[in-house]
Amino acid sequence: MKEKITKEFTARFGASPTHVVRAPGRVNLIGEHTDYNDGFVLPMAIDRAIWIALRPRSDRRVLLHSLDFGDPADFSLDDIQHKKGWTEYLRAIAWVLQEQGFSLSGWEGVLASNLPLGAGLSSSAALELSLLKAFWTVSDFNWDGAKMAEFACQADRDWVGIQSGIMDQMISSLGQENHALLIDCRTLEFNLLPLPKQVRVIILDTATRRGLVDSAYNERVAQCRTAAEKLGIPSLRDITLDDFHAKADSLDELTQKRALHVISENERTLKAAKALQKGDVIAFGHLMSTSHISLRDDYEVSSPELNIMVELARQEKGCLGARMTGAGFGGCAVALVEKDVAEKFAENIRSSYQEHTELQPNIYICEASNGVKVLD
Ligand code: GLA
């Protein structure tokens, strides 16, 4: 990819780029719908990413061609206007950095991606982090990985108008090769946890996408807020499962179910982190599978295809656990599989899922990769 994009840059601009940056997508291993509840998440950065080759300009123009997303972005840092499409993210990042008081320089570049769009692998967080890094290479400001993730979230919320938690931006910023990252979404403290060598993480894309995601996501955010208010706590992070059971009667049945997922998922995530530290992949896999049941039955963000995918995965030899991953309603599941049978697992699940649904899934056996970086 680096070679490809450098070539493209040279063909367009008649010189080599001064920098190439890369920002990865992510898969969340456990800790779903907990980030906007100040809770815990345990994602890893994957070996699919967005690349930008660029060089500085002497004026304040920003010009970015994309090999994958459509029309180029071309605007002045002195006049940032809203515009539909992928370039809105570039405007959002330029806006947020200037809003924070950073003085930016213009640049020109070419972008390429091998992250599937809208599959729930966080292509937009990867885009935001690659753009933040691109601005950083040509401007003069300090890089703080967690702060950058916060800026990307602010850009989403206040410029693009999208509600999300901070997980995707944190992991695209701070991931590390061969590691998962336990993130405390309240304090933004994080802990790198090595992934045991005897397992592989496999992404199972159901080849379904649901338009419903945004409205259902916002609805869940609101339900969690209501639950916390009624329980008299700042957020669902602030109550143990035992205390919740004692007080749950004050909530209506639906709100109880939503809260139960979040509170139990936080406990599972912390247990999963401990299991990973001990190299206990059996316990980890089991927690993943329990997480799926909670997302399916209590949080109700799964889909028939995701449920089929998870069931089929769990029936395969060497599968230690499986669950839907990301916001839900379609997109991807993730499985933890013994390394020796990973290829066979991928092959089997491809054909069994197709047999059951007549859909062609995408299966990625993935490596945990580094967060956003300027490449050498
Ligand atoms: C989406 C959001 C994340 C997180 C997940 C659910 O991916 O972007 O912030 O809330 O859903 O865990």
Short mmCIF file of C-alpha atoms and ligand atoms in Angstrom, two decimals:
data_model
loop_
_atom_site.label_atom_id
_atom_site.label_comp_id
_atom_site.label_asym_id
_atom_site.label_seq_id
_atom_site.Cartn_x
_atom_site.Cartn_y
_atom_site.Cartn_z
CA MET A 1 0.00 0.00 0.00
CA LYS A 2 2.79 2.43 0.86
CA GLU A 3 4.40 1.88 -2.53
CA LYS A 4 1.10 2.16 -4.35
CA ILE A 5 0.20 5.43 -2.72
CA THR A 6 3.68 6.91 -3.13
CA LYS A 7 3.50 6.11 -6.84
CA GLU A 8 0.07 7.72 -7.14
CA PHE A 9 1.30 10.80 -5.34
CA THR A 10 4.31 11.12 -7.62
CA ALA A 11 2.19 10.68 -10.74
CA ARG A 12 -0.17 13.47 -9.60
CA PHE A 13 2.24 15.97 -8.09
CA GLY A 14 5.46 15.26 -10.02
CA ALA A 15 7.56 14.75 -6.85
CA SER A 16 7.81 12.32 -3.95
CA PRO A 17 5.65 12.83 -0.85
CA THR A 18 7.46 14.11 2.23
CA HIS A 19 5.38 11.85 4.50
CA VAL A 20 3.18 8.77 4.39
CA VAL A 21 0.82 8.23 7.34
CA ARG A 22 -1.24 5.17 8.20
CA ALA A 23 -4.19 4.79 10.59
CA PRO A 24 -5.82 1.39 11.25
CA GLY A 25 -9.41 0.23 11.61
CA ARG A 26 -10.36 -1.77 14.68
CA VAL A 27 -12.24 -4.76 15.95
CA ASN A 28 -13.66 -4.73 19.46
CA LEU A 29 -13.00 -7.98 21.33
CA ILE A 30 -15.33 -7.19 24.23
CA GLY A 31 -16.93 -4.16 25.93
CA GLU A 32 -19.77 -3.26 23.56
CA HIS A 33 -21.97 -0.19 24.00
CA THR A 34 -20.07 0.63 27.17
CA ASP A 35 -17.91 3.51 25.90
CA TYR A 36 -20.66 6.15 26.00
CA ASN A 37 -21.48 4.93 29.52
CA ASP A 38 -18.00 5.89 30.80
CA GLY A 39 -17.20 2.16 30.88
CA PHE A 40 -14.51 -0.26 29.70
CA VAL A 41 -13.71 -1.54 26.20
CA LEU A 42 -11.10 -3.97 24.89
CA PRO A 43 -10.50 -3.46 21.16
CA MET A 44 -7.46 -4.06 18.96
CA ALA A 45 -6.24 -2.17 15.88
CA ILE A 46 -6.29 -4.35 12.75
CA ASP A 47 -4.07 -4.80 9.74
CA ARG A 48 -6.43 -2.87 7.46
CA ALA A 49 -6.04 0.82 7.32
CA ILE A 50 -6.14 4.21 5.62
CA TRP A 51 -2.94 5.65 4.13
CA ILE A 52 -2.20 9.25 3.15
CA ALA A 53 0.88 10.33 1.17
CA LEU A 54 1.38 14.09 1.43
CA ARG A 55 3.64 17.11 1.28
CA PRO A 56 3.26 20.58 2.80
CA ARG A 57 2.08 23.57 0.77
CA SER A 58 3.32 27.09 1.30
CA ASP A 59 -0.24 28.46 1.39
CA ARG A 60 -3.33 27.53 3.44
CA ARG A 61 -4.94 25.31 0.87
CA VAL A 62 -5.73 21.65 1.64
CA LEU A 63 -6.04 19.37 -1.38
CA LEU A 64 -6.62 15.64 -0.99
CA HIS A 65 -7.36 13.10 -3.71
CA SER A 66 -8.83 9.75 -2.76
CA LEU A 67 -8.30 6.54 -4.69
CA ASP A 68 -11.36 5.00 -3.04
CA PHE A 69 -13.89 7.54 -1.76
CA GLY A 70 -14.77 9.82 -4.70
CA ASP A 71 -14.31 13.54 -5.47
CA PRO A 72 -11.25 15.28 -4.00
CA ALA A 73 -11.29 17.71 -1.09
CA ASP A 74 -10.05 21.21 -1.93
CA PHE A 75 -10.53 24.13 0.46
CA SER A 76 -8.77 26.91 2.33
CA LEU A 77 -8.08 26.71 6.06
CA ASP A 78 -9.46 30.26 6.23
CA ASP A 79 -12.83 29.30 4.84
CA ILE A 80 -14.09 25.90 6.02
CA GLN A 81 -17.64 25.16 4.92
CA HIS A 82 -19.81 22.06 5.31
CA LYS A 83 -19.99 19.76 2.30
CA LYS A 84 -21.57 16.31 1.98
CA GLY A 85 -19.43 13.18 1.48
CA TRP A 86 -16.14 11.86 2.81
CA THR A 87 -14.41 15.26 2.60
CA GLU A 88 -16.62 16.45 5.45
CA TYR A 89 -14.28 14.53 7.81
CA LEU A 90 -11.29 16.51 6.53
CA ARG A 91 -13.13 19.77 7.09
CA ALA A 92 -14.17 18.56 10.54
CA ILE A 93 -10.59 17.77 11.56
CA ALA A 94 -9.26 21.08 10.22
CA TRP A 95 -12.06 22.85 12.07
CA VAL A 96 -11.48 21.09 15.40
CA LEU A 97 -7.71 21.67 15.39
CA GLN A 98 -8.19 25.37 14.67
CA GLU A 99 -10.97 25.52 17.25
CA GLN A 100 -8.41 24.17 19.74
CA GLY A 101 -6.16 27.08 18.84
CA PHE A 102 -3.56 25.20 16.77
CA SER A 103 -2.05 27.05 13.86
CA LEU A 104 -2.23 24.81 10.79
CA SER A 105 -0.44 24.75 7.44
CA GLY A 106 -1.86 23.64 4.10
CA TRP A 107 -0.90 20.37 2.41
CA GLU A 108 -1.68 18.20 -0.59
CA GLY A 109 -1.92 14.47 -0.79
CA VAL A 110 -3.41 11.20 -1.94
CA LEU A 111 -5.44 8.83 0.22
CA ALA A 112 -5.98 5.08 -0.16
CA SER A 113 -7.83 2.56 1.98
CA ASN A 114 -8.22 -1.18 2.28
CA LEU A 115 -10.81 -0.91 5.05
CA PRO A 116 -14.30 -1.89 3.97
CA LEU A 117 -16.65 1.07 4.44
CA GLY A 118 -19.65 0.79 6.74
CA ALA A 119 -18.73 -2.72 7.86
CA GLY A 120 -18.29 -1.69 11.48
CA LEU A 121 -14.49 -1.71 11.36
CA SER A 122 -14.25 2.02 12.06
CA SER A 123 -13.20 3.39 8.72
CA SER A 124 -14.30 6.86 9.83
CA ALA A 125 -12.15 6.82 12.99
CA ALA A 126 -9.20 5.63 10.86
CA LEU A 127 -9.88 8.45 8.43
CA GLU A 128 -9.97 11.00 11.24
CA LEU A 129 -6.76 9.77 12.84
CA SER A 130 -4.92 9.69 9.51
CA LEU A 131 -6.03 13.28 8.87
CA LEU A 132 -4.96 14.41 12.34
CA LYS A 133 -1.55 12.85 11.72
CA ALA A 134 -1.34 14.46 8.28
CA PHE A 135 -1.94 17.92 9.79
CA TRP A 136 0.57 17.14 12.53
CA THR A 137 3.34 16.34 10.01
CA VAL A 138 3.06 19.77 8.37
CA SER A 139 2.07 21.92 11.38
CA ASP A 140 3.62 22.57 14.74
CA PHE A 141 1.67 21.08 17.63
CA ASN A 142 2.19 18.41 20.27
CA TRP A 143 0.86 14.91 19.64
CA ASP A 144 -0.96 13.29 22.54
CA GLY A 145 -2.71 10.10 21.43
CA ALA A 146 -5.66 10.27 23.83
CA LYS A 147 -6.13 14.02 23.25
CA MET A 148 -6.21 13.40 19.48
CA ALA A 149 -8.91 10.78 19.98
CA GLU A 150 -10.92 13.36 21.95
CA PHE A 151 -10.50 15.93 19.18
CA ALA A 152 -11.72 13.39 16.60
CA CYS A 153 -14.80 12.74 18.75
CA GLN A 154 -15.43 16.44 19.10
CA ALA A 155 -15.16 16.79 15.31
CA ASP A 156 -17.75 14.02 14.90
CA ARG A 157 -20.11 15.52 17.41
CA ASP A 158 -19.81 19.25 16.75
CA TRP A 159 -19.00 19.36 13.02
CA VAL A 160 -20.25 16.17 11.38
CA GLY A 161 -23.18 15.84 13.80
CA ILE A 162 -22.68 12.17 14.74
CA GLN A 163 -22.98 10.78 18.27
CA SER A 164 -20.43 8.14 19.17
CA GLY A 165 -18.29 6.98 22.04
CA ILE A 166 -14.52 7.33 22.08
CA MET A 167 -13.47 3.70 21.60
CA ASP A 168 -12.83 3.76 17.83
CA GLN A 169 -10.68 6.88 17.89
CA MET A 170 -8.71 5.72 20.96
CA ILE A 171 -7.75 2.40 19.44
CA SER A 172 -6.92 3.82 16.00
CA SER A 173 -4.70 6.28 17.82
CA LEU A 174 -3.08 4.08 20.47
CA GLY A 175 -3.18 0.47 19.28
CA GLN A 176 -0.03 -1.61 19.29
CA GLU A 177 1.16 -4.61 17.31
CA ASN A 178 0.20 -7.96 18.89
CA HIS A 179 -1.75 -6.24 21.65
CA ALA A 180 -5.32 -5.46 22.60
CA LEU A 181 -6.01 -2.26 24.52
CA LEU A 182 -8.10 -2.05 27.68
CA ILE A 183 -9.50 1.48 27.75
CA ASP A 184 -11.23 3.20 30.63
CA CYS A 185 -13.55 5.47 28.68
CA ARG A 186 -14.03 7.82 31.65
CA THR A 187 -10.41 8.62 32.45
CA LEU A 188 -8.97 7.59 29.05
CA GLU A 189 -6.35 5.55 30.90
CA PHE A 190 -5.31 2.52 28.89
CA ASN A 191 -3.44 -0.71 29.30
CA LEU A 192 -1.81 -2.75 26.54
CA LEU A 193 -2.46 -6.49 26.88
CA PRO A 194 -0.46 -8.98 24.80
CA LEU A 195 -2.53 -11.36 22.68
CA PRO A 196 -1.63 -15.00 23.35
CA LYS A 197 0.27 -16.55 20.45
CA GLN A 198 -1.86 -19.69 20.28
CA VAL A 199 -5.01 -17.87 19.10
CA ARG A 200 -6.13 -15.82 16.12
CA VAL A 201 -8.78 -13.12 15.98
CA ILE A 202 -11.08 -13.63 13.00
CA ILE A 203 -13.51 -11.02 11.70
CA LEU A 204 -16.70 -12.41 10.20
CA ASP A 205 -18.45 -9.87 8.00
CA THR A 206 -22.10 -10.91 7.54
CA ALA A 207 -22.36 -8.85 4.31
CA THR A 208 -25.42 -7.08 5.78
CA ARG A 209 -25.68 -3.36 6.55
CA ARG A 210 -28.60 -1.73 8.32
CA GLY A 211 -29.74 1.87 7.87
CA LEU A 212 -31.29 1.58 11.30
CA VAL A 213 -27.95 1.80 13.11
CA ASP A 214 -27.88 5.57 13.75
CA SER A 215 -31.37 5.99 15.14
CA ALA A 216 -31.18 2.81 17.22
CA TYR A 217 -27.76 3.86 18.52
CA ASN A 218 -29.07 7.24 19.64
CA GLU A 219 -32.05 5.54 21.23
CA ARG A 220 -29.75 3.25 23.26
CA VAL A 221 -27.65 6.23 24.36
CA ALA A 222 -30.81 7.94 25.60
CA GLN A 223 -32.08 4.81 27.38
CA CYS A 224 -28.79 4.45 29.24
CA ARG A 225 -28.94 8.08 30.32
CA THR A 226 -32.47 7.60 31.63
CA ALA A 227 -31.41 4.48 33.52
CA ALA A 228 -28.49 6.28 35.17
CA GLU A 229 -30.70 9.23 36.14
CA LYS A 230 -33.34 7.00 37.67
CA LEU A 231 -30.69 5.06 39.59
CA GLY A 232 -29.24 8.37 40.81
CA ILE A 233 -25.74 7.80 39.44
CA PRO A 234 -23.61 9.82 36.99
CA SER A 235 -23.47 6.92 34.51
CA LEU A 236 -24.03 3.16 34.33
CA ARG A 237 -20.33 2.73 35.03
CA ASP A 238 -21.01 3.73 38.63
CA ILE A 239 -22.96 0.72 39.91
CA THR A 240 -22.06 -2.91 40.56
CA LEU A 241 -24.25 -5.74 39.32
CA ASP A 242 -25.28 -6.61 42.89
CA ASP A 243 -26.37 -3.04 43.68
CA PHE A 244 -28.19 -2.87 40.39
CA HIS A 245 -30.17 -6.01 41.14
CA ALA A 246 -31.20 -4.50 44.47
CA LYS A 247 -32.42 -1.28 42.81
CA ALA A 248 -33.60 -2.47 39.40
CA ASP A 249 -37.29 -2.33 40.35
CA SER A 250 -37.26 1.45 40.07
CA LEU A 251 -36.84 1.06 36.28
CA ASP A 252 -39.36 -0.10 33.68
CA GLU A 253 -38.68 -3.48 32.12
CA LEU A 254 -37.04 -2.26 28.92
CA THR A 255 -34.75 0.20 30.70
CA GLN A 256 -33.78 -2.60 33.12
CA LYS A 257 -32.68 -4.80 30.23
CA ARG A 258 -30.61 -2.05 28.62
CA ALA A 259 -28.92 -1.21 31.92
CA LEU A 260 -28.30 -4.86 32.72
CA HIS A 261 -26.37 -5.30 29.50
CA VAL A 262 -24.12 -2.30 30.11
CA ILE A 263 -23.42 -3.10 33.76
CA SER A 264 -22.76 -6.79 33.14
CA GLU A 265 -20.67 -5.99 30.03
CA ASN A 266 -18.40 -3.75 32.09
CA GLU A 267 -17.83 -6.60 34.54
CA ARG A 268 -17.20 -9.06 31.68
CA THR A 269 -14.71 -6.70 30.08
CA LEU A 270 -12.65 -6.35 33.25
CA LYS A 271 -12.75 -10.14 33.73
CA ALA A 272 -11.71 -10.63 30.11
CA ALA A 273 -8.75 -8.29 30.59
CA LYS A 274 -7.65 -10.35 33.61
CA ALA A 275 -8.07 -13.57 31.64
CA LEU A 276 -5.91 -12.16 28.84
CA GLN A 277 -3.22 -11.14 31.31
CA LYS A 278 -3.12 -14.74 32.53
CA GLY A 279 -3.23 -16.09 28.98
CA ASP A 280 -6.50 -17.85 29.80
CA VAL A 281 -8.01 -17.94 26.30
CA ILE A 282 -10.75 -20.36 27.32
CA ALA A 283 -12.17 -17.92 29.88
CA PHE A 284 -11.75 -15.05 27.44
CA GLY A 285 -13.65 -16.87 24.69
CA HIS A 286 -16.42 -17.77 27.09
CA LEU A 287 -16.86 -14.11 28.10
CA MET A 288 -17.08 -13.14 24.41
CA SER A 289 -19.91 -15.59 23.86
CA THR A 290 -21.77 -14.40 26.97
CA SER A 291 -21.39 -10.84 25.74
CA HIS A 292 -23.15 -11.80 22.52
CA ILE A 293 -26.12 -13.24 24.39
CA SER A 294 -26.44 -10.06 26.42
CA LEU A 295 -26.26 -7.88 23.26
CA ARG A 296 -28.79 -10.10 21.55
CA ASP A 297 -31.34 -10.50 24.34
CA ASP A 298 -30.97 -7.50 26.67
CA TYR A 299 -29.53 -4.74 24.53
CA GLU A 300 -31.26 -5.99 21.36
CA VAL A 301 -28.72 -4.69 18.86
CA SER A 302 -27.93 -7.97 17.07
CA SER A 303 -29.55 -9.17 13.84
CA PRO A 304 -30.64 -12.58 12.50
CA GLU A 305 -27.53 -12.77 10.30
CA LEU A 306 -25.19 -11.84 13.16
CA ASN A 307 -26.86 -14.50 15.34
CA ILE A 308 -26.47 -17.14 12.64
CA MET A 309 -22.84 -16.19 12.10
CA VAL A 310 -22.07 -16.41 15.83
CA GLU A 311 -23.90 -19.74 16.22
CA LEU A 312 -22.10 -21.26 13.24
CA ALA A 313 -18.76 -19.98 14.46
CA ARG A 314 -19.28 -21.48 17.89
CA GLN A 315 -20.02 -24.89 16.38
CA GLU A 316 -16.66 -24.96 14.62
CA LYS A 317 -13.78 -26.91 16.08
CA GLY A 318 -11.21 -24.70 17.79
CA CYS A 319 -13.54 -21.72 18.23
CA LEU A 320 -13.13 -20.43 21.78
CA GLY A 321 -15.82 -17.75 21.59
CA ALA A 322 -17.69 -15.48 19.21
CA ARG A 323 -19.85 -12.37 19.34
CA MET A 324 -21.19 -9.51 17.28
CA THR A 325 -18.82 -6.54 17.32
CA GLY A 326 -19.32 -2.78 16.92
CA ALA A 327 -22.66 -1.00 16.95
CA GLY A 328 -24.63 -4.01 15.65
CA PHE A 329 -27.74 -4.45 13.46
CA GLY A 330 -25.51 -5.91 10.74
CA GLY A 331 -21.82 -5.66 9.94
CA CYS A 332 -19.31 -7.95 11.62
CA ALA A 333 -18.93 -10.61 14.25
CA VAL A 334 -15.60 -11.58 15.77
CA ALA A 335 -14.32 -14.99 16.81
CA LEU A 336 -11.38 -16.17 18.88
CA VAL A 337 -9.96 -19.31 17.30
CA GLU A 338 -7.07 -21.66 18.00
CA LYS A 339 -4.26 -20.69 15.68
CA ASP A 340 -3.71 -24.14 14.19
CA VAL A 341 -7.26 -24.39 12.86
CA ALA A 342 -7.74 -20.72 11.85
CA GLU A 343 -7.55 -21.32 8.08
CA LYS A 344 -9.85 -24.30 8.27
CA PHE A 345 -12.27 -22.36 10.45
CA ALA A 346 -12.37 -19.52 7.90
CA GLU A 347 -13.02 -21.93 5.07
CA ASN A 348 -15.78 -23.80 6.90
CA ILE A 349 -17.59 -20.73 8.15
CA ARG A 350 -17.54 -19.18 4.69
CA SER A 351 -19.42 -22.09 3.22
CA SER A 352 -21.73 -22.81 6.15
CA TYR A 353 -22.82 -19.14 6.43
CA GLN A 354 -23.43 -19.02 2.71
CA GLU A 355 -25.47 -22.20 2.88
CA HIS A 356 -27.66 -20.82 5.68
CA THR A 357 -28.19 -17.28 4.37
CA GLU A 358 -27.32 -17.27 0.65
CA LEU A 359 -25.03 -14.35 1.48
CA GLN A 360 -21.33 -14.26 0.70
CA PRO A 361 -19.46 -13.32 3.90
CA ASN A 362 -16.03 -11.72 4.11
CA ILE A 363 -13.70 -13.45 6.52
CA TYR A 364 -10.50 -11.77 7.74
CA ILE A 365 -7.95 -13.56 9.86
CA CYS A 366 -6.34 -10.51 11.35
CA GLU A 367 -3.25 -9.33 13.16
CA ALA A 368 -3.25 -6.68 15.89
CA SER A 369 -1.44 -3.73 14.37
CA ASN A 370 -0.01 -0.37 15.44
CA GLY A 371 -2.09 2.75 15.90
CA VAL A 372 -1.66 5.78 13.66
CA LYS A 373 1.93 6.41 12.56
CA VAL A 374 4.12 8.29 10.13
CA LEU A 375 5.75 5.48 8.16
CA ASP A 376 9.55 5.38 7.70
C1 GLA B 1 -19.89 2.21 17.43
C2 GLA B 1 -19.36 3.50 18.06
C3 GLA B 1 -18.46 3.17 19.27
C4 GLA B 1 -19.16 2.21 20.22
C5 GLA B 1 -19.72 1.01 19.47
C6 GLA B 1 -20.50 0.09 20.36
O1 GLA B 1 -18.86 1.51 16.83
O2 GLA B 1 -18.62 4.23 17.12
O3 GLA B 1 -18.08 4.37 19.90
O4 GLA B 1 -20.15 2.88 20.93
O5 GLA B 1 -20.55 1.42 18.39
O6 GLA B 1 -19.69 -0.48 21.32
#
